[in-house]
CSV table of C-alpha atoms in Angstrom, one decimal:
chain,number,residue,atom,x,y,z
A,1,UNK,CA,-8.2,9.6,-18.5
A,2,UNK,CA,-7.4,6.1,-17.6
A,3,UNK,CA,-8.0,4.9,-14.4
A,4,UNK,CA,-5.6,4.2,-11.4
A,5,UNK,CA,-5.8,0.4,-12.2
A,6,UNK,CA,-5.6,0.4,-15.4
A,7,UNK,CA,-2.3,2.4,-14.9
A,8,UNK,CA,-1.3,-0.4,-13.2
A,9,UNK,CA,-2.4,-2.9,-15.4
A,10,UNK,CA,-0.7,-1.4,-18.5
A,11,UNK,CA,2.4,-0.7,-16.4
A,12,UNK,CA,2.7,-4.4,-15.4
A,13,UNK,CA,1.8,-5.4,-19.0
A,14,UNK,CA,4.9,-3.5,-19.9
A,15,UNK,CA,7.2,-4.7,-16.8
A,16,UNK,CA,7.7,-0.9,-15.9
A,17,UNK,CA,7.9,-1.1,-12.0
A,18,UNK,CA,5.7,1.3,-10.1
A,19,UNK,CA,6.9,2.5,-6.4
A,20,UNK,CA,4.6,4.3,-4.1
A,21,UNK,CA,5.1,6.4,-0.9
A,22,UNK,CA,3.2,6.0,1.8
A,23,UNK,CA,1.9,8.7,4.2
A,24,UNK,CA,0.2,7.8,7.6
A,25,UNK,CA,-1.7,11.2,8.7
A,26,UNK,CA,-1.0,11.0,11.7
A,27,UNK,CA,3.0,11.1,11.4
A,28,UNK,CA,2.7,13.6,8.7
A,29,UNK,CA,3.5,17.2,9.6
A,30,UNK,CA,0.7,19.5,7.3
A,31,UNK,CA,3.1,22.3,7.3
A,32,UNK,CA,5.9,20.6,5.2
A,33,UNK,CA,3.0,19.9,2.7
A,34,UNK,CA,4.7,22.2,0.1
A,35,UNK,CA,8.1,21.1,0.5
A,36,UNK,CA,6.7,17.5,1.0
A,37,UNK,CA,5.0,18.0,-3.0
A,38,UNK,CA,7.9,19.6,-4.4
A,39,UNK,CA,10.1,16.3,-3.1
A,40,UNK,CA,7.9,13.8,-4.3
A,41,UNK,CA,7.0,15.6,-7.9
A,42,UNK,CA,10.6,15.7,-8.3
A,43,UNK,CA,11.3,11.9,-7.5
A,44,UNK,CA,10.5,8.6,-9.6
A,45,UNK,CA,7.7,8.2,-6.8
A,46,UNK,CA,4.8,7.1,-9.2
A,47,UNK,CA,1.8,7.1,-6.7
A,48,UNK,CA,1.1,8.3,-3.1
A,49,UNK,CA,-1.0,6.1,-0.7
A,50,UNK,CA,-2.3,8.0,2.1
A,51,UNK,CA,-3.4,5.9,5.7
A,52,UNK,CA,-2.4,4.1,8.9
A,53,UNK,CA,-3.2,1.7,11.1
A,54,UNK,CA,-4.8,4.4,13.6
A,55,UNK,CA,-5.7,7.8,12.3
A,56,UNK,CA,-7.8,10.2,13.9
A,57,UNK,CA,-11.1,11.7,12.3
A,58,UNK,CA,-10.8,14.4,9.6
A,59,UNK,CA,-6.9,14.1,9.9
A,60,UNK,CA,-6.9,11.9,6.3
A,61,UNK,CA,-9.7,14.1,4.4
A,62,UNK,CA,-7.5,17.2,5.6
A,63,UNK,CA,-4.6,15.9,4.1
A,64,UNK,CA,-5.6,14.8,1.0
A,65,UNK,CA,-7.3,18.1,0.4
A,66,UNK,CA,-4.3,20.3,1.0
A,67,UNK,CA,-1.8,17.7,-1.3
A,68,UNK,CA,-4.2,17.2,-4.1
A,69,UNK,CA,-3.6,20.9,-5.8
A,70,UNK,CA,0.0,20.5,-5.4
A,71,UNK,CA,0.8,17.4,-7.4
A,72,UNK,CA,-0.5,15.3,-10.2
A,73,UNK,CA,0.2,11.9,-9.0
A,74,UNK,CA,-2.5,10.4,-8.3
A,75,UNK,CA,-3.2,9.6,-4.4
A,76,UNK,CA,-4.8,6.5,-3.2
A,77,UNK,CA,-6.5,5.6,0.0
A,78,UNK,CA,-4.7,2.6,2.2
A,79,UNK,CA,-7.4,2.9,5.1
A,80,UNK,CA,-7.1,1.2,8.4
A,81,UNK,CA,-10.7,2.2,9.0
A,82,UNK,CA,-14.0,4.1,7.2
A,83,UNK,CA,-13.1,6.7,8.9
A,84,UNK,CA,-9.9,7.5,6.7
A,85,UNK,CA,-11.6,7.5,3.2
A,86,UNK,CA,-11.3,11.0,1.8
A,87,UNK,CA,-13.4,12.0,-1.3
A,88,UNK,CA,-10.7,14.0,-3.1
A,89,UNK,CA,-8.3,10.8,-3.3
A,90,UNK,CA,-8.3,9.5,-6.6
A,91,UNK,CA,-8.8,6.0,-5.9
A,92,UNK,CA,-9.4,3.6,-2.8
A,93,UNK,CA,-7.5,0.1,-2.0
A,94,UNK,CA,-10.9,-1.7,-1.0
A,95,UNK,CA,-9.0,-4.3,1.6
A,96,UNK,CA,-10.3,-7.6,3.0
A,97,UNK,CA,-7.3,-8.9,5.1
A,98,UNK,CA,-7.6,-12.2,3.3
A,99,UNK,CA,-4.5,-13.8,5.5
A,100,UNK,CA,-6.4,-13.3,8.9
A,101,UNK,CA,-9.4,-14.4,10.4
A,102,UNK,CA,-11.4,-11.7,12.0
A,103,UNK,CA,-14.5,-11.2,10.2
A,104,UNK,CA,-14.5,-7.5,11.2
A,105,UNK,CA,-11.5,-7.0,8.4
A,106,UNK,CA,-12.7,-9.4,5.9
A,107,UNK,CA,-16.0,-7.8,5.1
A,108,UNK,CA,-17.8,-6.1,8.1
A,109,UNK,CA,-15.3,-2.8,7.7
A,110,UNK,CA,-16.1,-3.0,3.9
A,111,UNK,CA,-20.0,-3.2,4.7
A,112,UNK,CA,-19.6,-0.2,7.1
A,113,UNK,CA,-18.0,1.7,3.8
A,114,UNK,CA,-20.4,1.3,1.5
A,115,UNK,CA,-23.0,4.0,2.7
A,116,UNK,CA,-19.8,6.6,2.4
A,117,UNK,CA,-18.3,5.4,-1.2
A,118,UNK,CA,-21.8,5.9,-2.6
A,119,UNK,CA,-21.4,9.8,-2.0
A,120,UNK,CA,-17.9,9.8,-3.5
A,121,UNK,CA,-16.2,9.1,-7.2
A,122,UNK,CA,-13.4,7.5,-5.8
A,123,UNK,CA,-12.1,4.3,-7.9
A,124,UNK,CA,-12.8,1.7,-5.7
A,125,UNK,CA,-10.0,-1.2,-6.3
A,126,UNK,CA,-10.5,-4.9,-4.7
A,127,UNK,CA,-7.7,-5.6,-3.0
A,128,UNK,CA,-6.6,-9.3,-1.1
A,129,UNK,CA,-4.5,-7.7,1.9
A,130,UNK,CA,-2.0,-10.6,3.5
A,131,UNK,CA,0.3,-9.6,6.6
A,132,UNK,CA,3.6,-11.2,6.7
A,133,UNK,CA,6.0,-12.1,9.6
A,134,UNK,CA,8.4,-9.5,9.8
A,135,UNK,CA,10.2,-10.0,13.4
A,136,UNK,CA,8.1,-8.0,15.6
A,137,UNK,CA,4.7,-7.2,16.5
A,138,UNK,CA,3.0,-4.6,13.7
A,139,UNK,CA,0.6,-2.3,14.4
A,140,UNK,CA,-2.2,-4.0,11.8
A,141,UNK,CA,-1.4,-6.8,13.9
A,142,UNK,CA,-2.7,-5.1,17.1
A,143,UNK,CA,-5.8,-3.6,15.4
A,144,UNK,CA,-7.2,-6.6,13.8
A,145,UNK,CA,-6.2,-8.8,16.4
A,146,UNK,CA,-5.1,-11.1,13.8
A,147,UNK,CA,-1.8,-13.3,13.0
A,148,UNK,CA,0.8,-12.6,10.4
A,149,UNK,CA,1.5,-15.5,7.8
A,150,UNK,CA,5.1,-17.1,9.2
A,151,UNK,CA,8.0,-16.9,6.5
A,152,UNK,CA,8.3,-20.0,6.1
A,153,UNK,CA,4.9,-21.0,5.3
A,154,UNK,CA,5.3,-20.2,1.3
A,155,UNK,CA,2.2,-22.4,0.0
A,156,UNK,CA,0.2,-21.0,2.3
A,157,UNK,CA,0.8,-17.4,1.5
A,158,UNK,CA,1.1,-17.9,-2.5
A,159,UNK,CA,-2.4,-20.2,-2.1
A,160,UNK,CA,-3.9,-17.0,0.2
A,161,UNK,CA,-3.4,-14.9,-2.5
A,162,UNK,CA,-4.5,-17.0,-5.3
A,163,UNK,CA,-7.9,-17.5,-3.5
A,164,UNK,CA,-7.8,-13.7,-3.2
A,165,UNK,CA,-7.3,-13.3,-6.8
A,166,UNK,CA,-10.2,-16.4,-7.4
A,167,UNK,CA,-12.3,-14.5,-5.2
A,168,UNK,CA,-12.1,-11.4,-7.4
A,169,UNK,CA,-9.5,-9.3,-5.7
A,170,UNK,CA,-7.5,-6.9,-8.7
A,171,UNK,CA,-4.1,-6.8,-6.4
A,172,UNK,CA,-2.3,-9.0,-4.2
A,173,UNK,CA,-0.8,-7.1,-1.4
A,174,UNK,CA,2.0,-8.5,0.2
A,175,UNK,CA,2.7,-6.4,4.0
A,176,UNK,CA,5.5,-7.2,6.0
A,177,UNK,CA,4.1,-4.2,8.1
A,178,UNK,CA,5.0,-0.2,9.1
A,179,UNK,CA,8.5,-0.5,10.7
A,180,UNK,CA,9.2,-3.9,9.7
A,181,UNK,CA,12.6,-5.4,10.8
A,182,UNK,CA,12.5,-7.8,7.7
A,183,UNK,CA,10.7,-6.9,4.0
A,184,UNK,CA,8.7,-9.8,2.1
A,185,UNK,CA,11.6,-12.4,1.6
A,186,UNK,CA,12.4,-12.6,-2.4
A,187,UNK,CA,11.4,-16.2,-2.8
A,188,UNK,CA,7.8,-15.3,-1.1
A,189,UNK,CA,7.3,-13.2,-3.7
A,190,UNK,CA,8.7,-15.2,-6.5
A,191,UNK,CA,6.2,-18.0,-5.4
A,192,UNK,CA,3.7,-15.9,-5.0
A,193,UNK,CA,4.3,-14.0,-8.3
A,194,UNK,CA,4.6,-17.5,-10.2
A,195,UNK,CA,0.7,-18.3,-9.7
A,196,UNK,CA,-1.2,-14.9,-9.9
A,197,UNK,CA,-2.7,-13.2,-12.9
A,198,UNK,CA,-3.1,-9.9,-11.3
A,199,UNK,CA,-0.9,-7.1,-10.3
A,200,UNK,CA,1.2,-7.9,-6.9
A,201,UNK,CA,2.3,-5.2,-4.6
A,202,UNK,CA,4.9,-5.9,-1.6
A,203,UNK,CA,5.5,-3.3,0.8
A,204,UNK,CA,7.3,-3.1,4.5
A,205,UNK,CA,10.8,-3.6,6.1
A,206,UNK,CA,12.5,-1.9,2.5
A,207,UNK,CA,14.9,0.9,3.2
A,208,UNK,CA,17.5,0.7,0.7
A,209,UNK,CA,18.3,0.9,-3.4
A,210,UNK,CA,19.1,-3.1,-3.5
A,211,UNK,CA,16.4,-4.1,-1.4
A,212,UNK,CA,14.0,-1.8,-3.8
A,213,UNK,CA,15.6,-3.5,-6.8
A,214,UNK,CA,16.1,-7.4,-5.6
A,215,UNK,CA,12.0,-6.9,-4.4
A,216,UNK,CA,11.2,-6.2,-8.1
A,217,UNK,CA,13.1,-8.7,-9.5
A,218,UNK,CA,11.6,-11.0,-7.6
A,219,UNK,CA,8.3,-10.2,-9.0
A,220,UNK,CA,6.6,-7.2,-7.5
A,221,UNK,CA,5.0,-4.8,-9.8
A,222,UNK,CA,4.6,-2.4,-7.0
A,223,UNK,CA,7.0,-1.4,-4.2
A,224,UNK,CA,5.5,0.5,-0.8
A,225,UNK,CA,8.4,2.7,1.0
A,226,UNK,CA,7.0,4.2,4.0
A,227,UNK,CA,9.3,4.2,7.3
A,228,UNK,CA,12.1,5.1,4.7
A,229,UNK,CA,11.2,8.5,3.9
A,230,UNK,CA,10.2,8.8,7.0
A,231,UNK,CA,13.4,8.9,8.3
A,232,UNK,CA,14.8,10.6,5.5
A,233,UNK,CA,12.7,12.6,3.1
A,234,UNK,CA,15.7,12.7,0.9
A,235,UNK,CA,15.6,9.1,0.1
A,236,UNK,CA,14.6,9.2,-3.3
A,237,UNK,CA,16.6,11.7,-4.5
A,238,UNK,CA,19.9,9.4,-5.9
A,239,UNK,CA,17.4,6.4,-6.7
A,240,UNK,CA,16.5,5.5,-10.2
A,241,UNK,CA,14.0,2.9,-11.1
């Protein structure tokens, strides 16, 4: 079986665009789970991340476990905290919130995981996290007690992730955060795309066709949707990649 980031590697490799949904547990009524699967099997969704900002104990493991049986895409853990890893995900984004500067993100959290990875198989994926300026306050933002990157400031962001990638990260990921009033702007990405080597994913502020499509033309191999189906767990159904 290959793994998760391999998947992505080969998918990039072959410019087929990936688009992943993303469940916080705590939003996520457990008795739509069935319908919920049916939806997302149904859909060109091609992986579900699973995590929030703040999510009580046991709410991520207990959702995992009840989605796992019911589809075959593989689900991958976008923790806020240790205490949202779940040992029947497929695969973990190991984060260090490379574009703030609270130690507590950029590798105490990820000391504090070890001790429970050891006791799982989960796929554990390096991954340089960088929060963008989106137009209001994110809740990453108030949790880390860390800045976003300003939109303007493309050198900055583009050399962030390169240092990421440098430092051995396996994915850039670009977060205009849940809610967002503005995605990633295009020519962020493109900048950022231009200099990396590894897969790029850019998530946040995207709630329509064009804005799915203009965000992979600008060079993400990965697209995050969250607050979309949110607000409309039909949103997939008339898209096509």
């Amino acid at each position: 079986m290959m793994s998760v980031y391999n998947d992505i590697l080969s998918a990039a490799a072959k410019q087929e665009k990936l688009l992943a949904i993303l469940i916080d547990p705590d939003k996520f009524e457990i008795n739509l789970i069935s319908e919920f699967a049916h939806k997302i099997n149904q859909s060109i969704i091609t992986h579900v991340f699973v995590g929030g900002s703040t999510v009580e104990v046991e709410v991520t493991q207990k959702l995992v476990s009840a989605l796992k049986p019911l589809t075959k895409l593989p689900i991958v853990l976008f923790p806020g905290d240790v205490t949202q890893i779940s040992k029947d995900a497929d695969a973990i984004l190991f984060l260090s919130l490379i574009s703030g500067r609270n130690p507590k993100y950029l590798i105490e959290k990820q000391i504090e995981a070890v001790s429970i990875l050891k006791n799982t198989n989960l796929e554990v994926i390096p991954t340089g996290y960088i929060l963008i300026e989106n137009g209001k306050e994110t809740a990453v933002q108030k949790v880390t007690q860390t800045q976003p990157i300003p939109t303007a400031l493309h050198s900055l962001v583009a050399d962030t992730a390169k240092a990421g990638e440098l430092l051995g990260k396996k994915l850039i990921y670009l977060e205009a955060g849940s809610g967002a009033l503005h995605p990633v702007p295009l020519q962020m990405i493109k900048f950022v795309k231009q200099d990396l080597t590894i897969p790029l994913i850019v998530g946040g502020g995207i709630r329509s066709k064009q804005q799915l499509d203009d965000a992979y033309k600008a060079g993400a191999d990965l697209v995050v949707i969250g607050t979309a189906f949110e607000e409309n767990i039909d949103f997939f159904n008339h898209i096509r990649l």
